[in-house]
Amino acid sequence: SDKDKKLTAYHEAGHAVVSKFLPTQTDVKEVSIIPRGWALGVTWTRPKSEKLHVSREKLLARIAMALGGRAAEEIVYGPDKIGTGASQDLQNVTSIAKKMVTEWGMSEKMGNLAYGKSQENVFMGRDFGHQKDYSEEIASEIDKEIKRIVDEQYARAIKLLTDNRDMLDRLANELLERETIDEAEFGEIMEEVISQRGQIG
């Protein structure tokens, strides 16, 4: 429906606009509201350079960018009208935040420790999960840290989109007209909005 299409346009525009303003900015290659499988739309980004090691800063930026779709929905429609389209995004950010806390030592509160013994089958070459080797108290602290990381990056996405609401609206409207916007078109749209800001100011 037109209503679903508009919500999807704002969702994907949210991802793209947040990505543009992150310090570890990745290039937005394409934004589309054409359904692909279970996804109602997609925003493709690509880092400016490929690196083997990913910094804490970049992981936090990935979380913020992934939450940009849900943040856009809340800003435009309100918290009671958000949709189910962020399901995969939420799974991704939860996974990243959990690994930051339990595997990569990227939580100041939890320290440079790995929590949970990995249960690996070396013959199969697969990881079947983690065995808990810590107390319920530590488990509670881990949960709180994961939530804190995600909540902070969601607030970051909300602020970026609120501060750049003109870009969010313009990109969503362009998506409704064109359905797919490539890298060059995205850059042109963003530059036009910035130029209009200067004229108004």
CSV table of C-alpha atoms in Angstrom, one decimal:
chain,number,residue,atom,x,y,z
A,1,SER,CA,0.0,0.0,0.0
A,2,ASP,CA,1.0,3.6,-0.3
A,3,LYS,CA,1.2,3.8,3.5
A,4,ASP,CA,3.6,0.9,3.7
A,5,LYS,CA,5.7,2.4,0.8
A,6,LYS,CA,6.0,5.7,2.5
A,7,LEU,CA,7.0,4.2,5.8
A,8,THR,CA,9.6,2.1,4.0
A,9,ALA,CA,10.9,5.2,2.2
A,10,TYR,CA,11.5,7.0,5.5
A,11,HIS,CA,13.0,3.8,7.0
A,12,GLU,CA,15.6,3.5,4.2
A,13,ALA,CA,16.2,7.3,4.1
A,14,GLY,CA,16.9,7.1,7.8
A,15,HIS,CA,19.7,4.5,7.3
A,16,ALA,CA,21.3,6.6,4.5
A,17,VAL,CA,21.1,10.0,6.2
A,18,VAL,CA,22.6,8.7,9.5
A,19,SER,CA,25.4,7.0,7.5
A,20,LYS,CA,26.3,10.3,5.8
A,21,PHE,CA,26.9,12.1,9.1
A,22,LEU,CA,28.9,9.5,11.0
A,23,PRO,CA,32.6,10.2,11.5
A,24,THR,CA,33.5,6.8,10.0
A,25,GLN,CA,31.3,7.6,7.0
A,26,THR,CA,30.7,4.8,4.5
A,27,ASP,CA,29.7,5.6,1.0
A,28,VAL,CA,26.0,5.1,0.3
A,29,LYS,CA,26.0,3.1,-2.9
A,30,GLU,CA,22.2,2.6,-3.3
A,31,VAL,CA,18.9,3.2,-1.5
A,32,SER,CA,15.8,1.4,-2.7
A,33,ILE,CA,12.3,0.8,-1.7
A,34,ILE,CA,11.8,-2.1,-4.1
A,35,PRO,CA,11.1,-5.2,-2.1
A,36,ARG,CA,13.7,-8.0,-2.2
A,37,GLY,CA,12.7,-11.2,-0.5
A,38,TRP,CA,11.6,-10.5,3.0
A,39,ALA,CA,13.1,-7.0,2.9
A,40,LEU,CA,10.8,-4.1,1.9
A,41,GLY,CA,13.7,-2.0,1.0
A,42,VAL,CA,17.5,-1.8,1.2
A,43,THR,CA,20.3,0.6,1.8
A,44,TRP,CA,23.7,-0.5,0.6
A,45,THR,CA,26.8,1.1,1.9
A,46,ARG,CA,30.5,0.4,1.3
A,47,PRO,CA,33.5,1.4,3.4
A,48,LYS,CA,36.0,3.8,1.7
A,49,SER,CA,38.7,1.2,2.3
A,50,GLU,CA,38.8,-2.4,3.3
A,51,LYS,CA,40.4,-3.2,6.6
A,52,LEU,CA,40.9,-6.4,8.5
A,53,HIS,CA,40.5,-4.8,11.9
A,54,VAL,CA,37.4,-3.0,12.8
A,55,SER,CA,37.6,-0.3,15.5
A,56,ARG,CA,35.2,0.3,18.4
A,57,GLU,CA,34.3,3.6,16.7
A,58,LYS,CA,33.3,1.9,13.5
A,59,LEU,CA,31.3,-0.7,15.3
A,60,LEU,CA,29.3,1.9,17.2
A,61,ALA,CA,28.8,3.7,13.9
A,62,ARG,CA,27.4,0.5,12.3
A,63,ILE,CA,24.9,0.2,15.2
A,64,ALA,CA,23.8,3.8,14.8
A,65,MET,CA,23.4,3.4,11.0
A,66,ALA,CA,21.4,0.2,11.4
A,67,LEU,CA,19.1,1.9,13.9
A,68,GLY,CA,18.6,4.9,11.5
A,69,GLY,CA,15.6,3.2,10.0
A,70,ARG,CA,13.7,2.7,13.2
A,71,ALA,CA,14.7,6.2,14.4
A,72,ALA,CA,13.3,7.7,11.3
A,73,GLU,CA,10.0,5.9,11.7
A,74,GLU,CA,9.7,7.1,15.3
A,75,ILE,CA,10.5,10.7,14.4
A,76,VAL,CA,8.0,10.8,11.5
A,77,TYR,CA,5.2,8.6,12.9
A,78,GLY,CA,5.7,8.6,16.6
A,79,PRO,CA,6.7,5.6,18.9
A,80,ASP,CA,3.2,4.0,18.7
A,81,LYS,CA,3.3,3.8,14.8
A,82,ILE,CA,6.7,2.2,14.3
A,83,GLY,CA,6.6,-0.9,12.1
A,84,THR,CA,8.1,-4.4,12.1
A,85,GLY,CA,10.6,-3.5,9.3
A,86,ALA,CA,13.5,-3.1,11.8
A,87,SER,CA,13.5,-6.8,12.8
A,88,GLN,CA,16.7,-7.7,11.0
A,89,ASP,CA,18.4,-4.4,12.0
A,90,LEU,CA,17.7,-5.1,15.7
A,91,GLN,CA,19.1,-8.6,15.4
A,92,ASN,CA,22.3,-7.2,13.8
A,93,VAL,CA,22.8,-4.5,16.4
A,94,THR,CA,22.2,-6.8,19.3
A,95,SER,CA,24.7,-9.2,17.9
A,96,ILE,CA,27.4,-6.5,17.4
A,97,ALA,CA,26.8,-5.0,20.9
A,98,LYS,CA,26.9,-8.5,22.5
A,99,LYS,CA,30.2,-9.3,20.8
A,100,MET,CA,31.7,-5.9,21.8
A,101,VAL,CA,30.9,-6.7,25.5
A,102,THR,CA,31.5,-10.5,25.7
A,103,GLU,CA,34.2,-11.2,23.0
A,104,TRP,CA,36.1,-8.1,22.0
A,105,GLY,CA,36.7,-6.3,25.4
A,106,MET,CA,35.1,-3.1,24.1
A,107,SER,CA,33.1,-2.3,27.3
A,108,GLU,CA,34.9,-0.2,29.9
A,109,LYS,CA,32.6,-1.5,32.6
A,110,MET,CA,33.1,-5.2,31.8
A,111,GLY,CA,36.8,-4.8,31.0
A,112,ASN,CA,39.2,-6.6,28.7
A,113,LEU,CA,37.7,-10.0,29.3
A,114,ALA,CA,35.9,-12.6,27.2
A,115,TYR,CA,32.7,-14.0,28.7
A,116,GLY,CA,31.5,-17.5,27.8
A,117,LYS,CA,33.6,-20.4,26.7
A,118,SER,CA,33.3,-21.1,23.0
A,119,GLN,CA,32.1,-24.6,22.2
A,120,GLU,CA,33.8,-25.5,19.0
A,121,ASN,CA,34.0,-28.7,17.0
A,122,VAL,CA,37.4,-28.5,15.3
A,123,PHE,CA,36.5,-31.3,12.9
A,124,MET,CA,33.4,-29.5,11.7
A,125,GLY,CA,35.0,-26.1,11.7
A,126,ARG,CA,31.8,-24.7,13.3
A,127,ASP,CA,31.1,-22.8,16.5
A,128,PHE,CA,28.0,-24.2,18.2
A,129,GLY,CA,27.6,-21.4,20.6
A,130,HIS,CA,29.0,-20.3,24.0
A,131,GLN,CA,28.9,-22.0,27.4
A,132,LYS,CA,28.2,-19.7,30.2
A,133,ASP,CA,31.1,-19.5,32.6
A,134,TYR,CA,30.0,-16.6,34.7
A,135,SER,CA,27.5,-15.7,37.5
A,136,GLU,CA,24.0,-14.5,37.1
A,137,GLU,CA,25.2,-11.1,38.5
A,138,ILE,CA,27.7,-10.8,35.7
A,139,ALA,CA,25.1,-12.0,33.2
A,140,SER,CA,22.9,-9.1,34.4
A,141,GLU,CA,25.7,-6.6,34.0
A,142,ILE,CA,26.4,-7.9,30.4
A,143,ASP,CA,22.7,-7.4,29.5
A,144,LYS,CA,22.8,-3.9,30.9
A,145,GLU,CA,26.0,-3.0,28.9
A,146,ILE,CA,24.5,-4.4,25.7
A,147,LYS,CA,21.4,-2.3,26.2
A,148,ARG,CA,23.4,0.8,27.1
A,149,ILE,CA,25.4,0.5,23.9
A,150,VAL,CA,22.3,0.1,21.7
A,151,ASP,CA,20.3,2.8,23.5
A,152,GLU,CA,23.2,5.3,23.2
A,153,GLN,CA,23.5,4.7,19.4
A,154,TYR,CA,19.8,4.9,19.0
A,155,ALA,CA,19.8,8.3,20.7
A,156,ARG,CA,22.6,9.3,18.4
A,157,ALA,CA,20.6,8.3,15.3
A,158,ILE,CA,17.6,10.2,16.6
A,159,LYS,CA,19.7,13.3,17.1
A,160,LEU,CA,21.3,13.1,13.6
A,161,LEU,CA,18.0,12.7,11.9
A,162,THR,CA,16.2,15.4,14.0
A,163,ASP,CA,19.1,17.8,13.2
A,164,ASN,CA,18.8,16.9,9.5
A,165,ARG,CA,15.1,16.4,9.1
A,166,ASP,CA,15.1,18.4,5.8
A,167,MET,CA,17.4,15.8,4.3
A,168,LEU,CA,15.3,12.9,5.7
A,169,ASP,CA,12.1,14.3,4.2
A,170,ARG,CA,13.7,15.2,0.9
A,171,LEU,CA,15.3,11.7,0.4
A,172,ALA,CA,12.1,9.9,1.4
A,173,ASN,CA,10.1,11.9,-1.1
A,174,GLU,CA,12.7,11.2,-3.8
A,175,LEU,CA,12.5,7.5,-3.0
A,176,LEU,CA,8.7,7.6,-3.4
A,177,GLU,CA,9.1,9.1,-6.9
A,178,ARG,CA,12.1,7.1,-8.1
A,179,GLU,CA,12.1,4.0,-5.9
A,180,THR,CA,15.8,3.5,-6.3
A,181,ILE,CA,18.6,6.2,-5.9
A,182,ASP,CA,22.2,5.5,-6.7
A,183,GLU,CA,25.4,6.9,-5.2
A,184,ALA,CA,25.6,9.9,-7.6
A,185,GLU,CA,22.0,10.8,-7.2
A,186,PHE,CA,22.2,10.5,-3.4
A,187,GLY,CA,25.2,12.9,-3.4
A,188,GLU,CA,23.3,15.4,-5.6
A,189,ILE,CA,20.2,15.3,-3.4
A,190,MET,CA,22.3,15.9,-0.2
A,191,GLU,CA,24.2,18.8,-1.8
A,192,GLU,CA,20.9,20.4,-2.9
A,193,VAL,CA,19.6,20.3,0.6
A,194,ILE,CA,22.8,21.8,2.0
A,195,SER,CA,22.6,24.5,-0.7
A,196,GLN,CA,19.0,25.3,0.2
A,197,ARG,CA,20.0,25.6,3.9
A,198,GLY,CA,22.6,28.3,2.9
A,199,GLN,CA,20.0,30.2,0.9
A,200,ILE,CA,17.5,30.2,3.8
A,201,GLY,CA,20.2,31.1,6.4
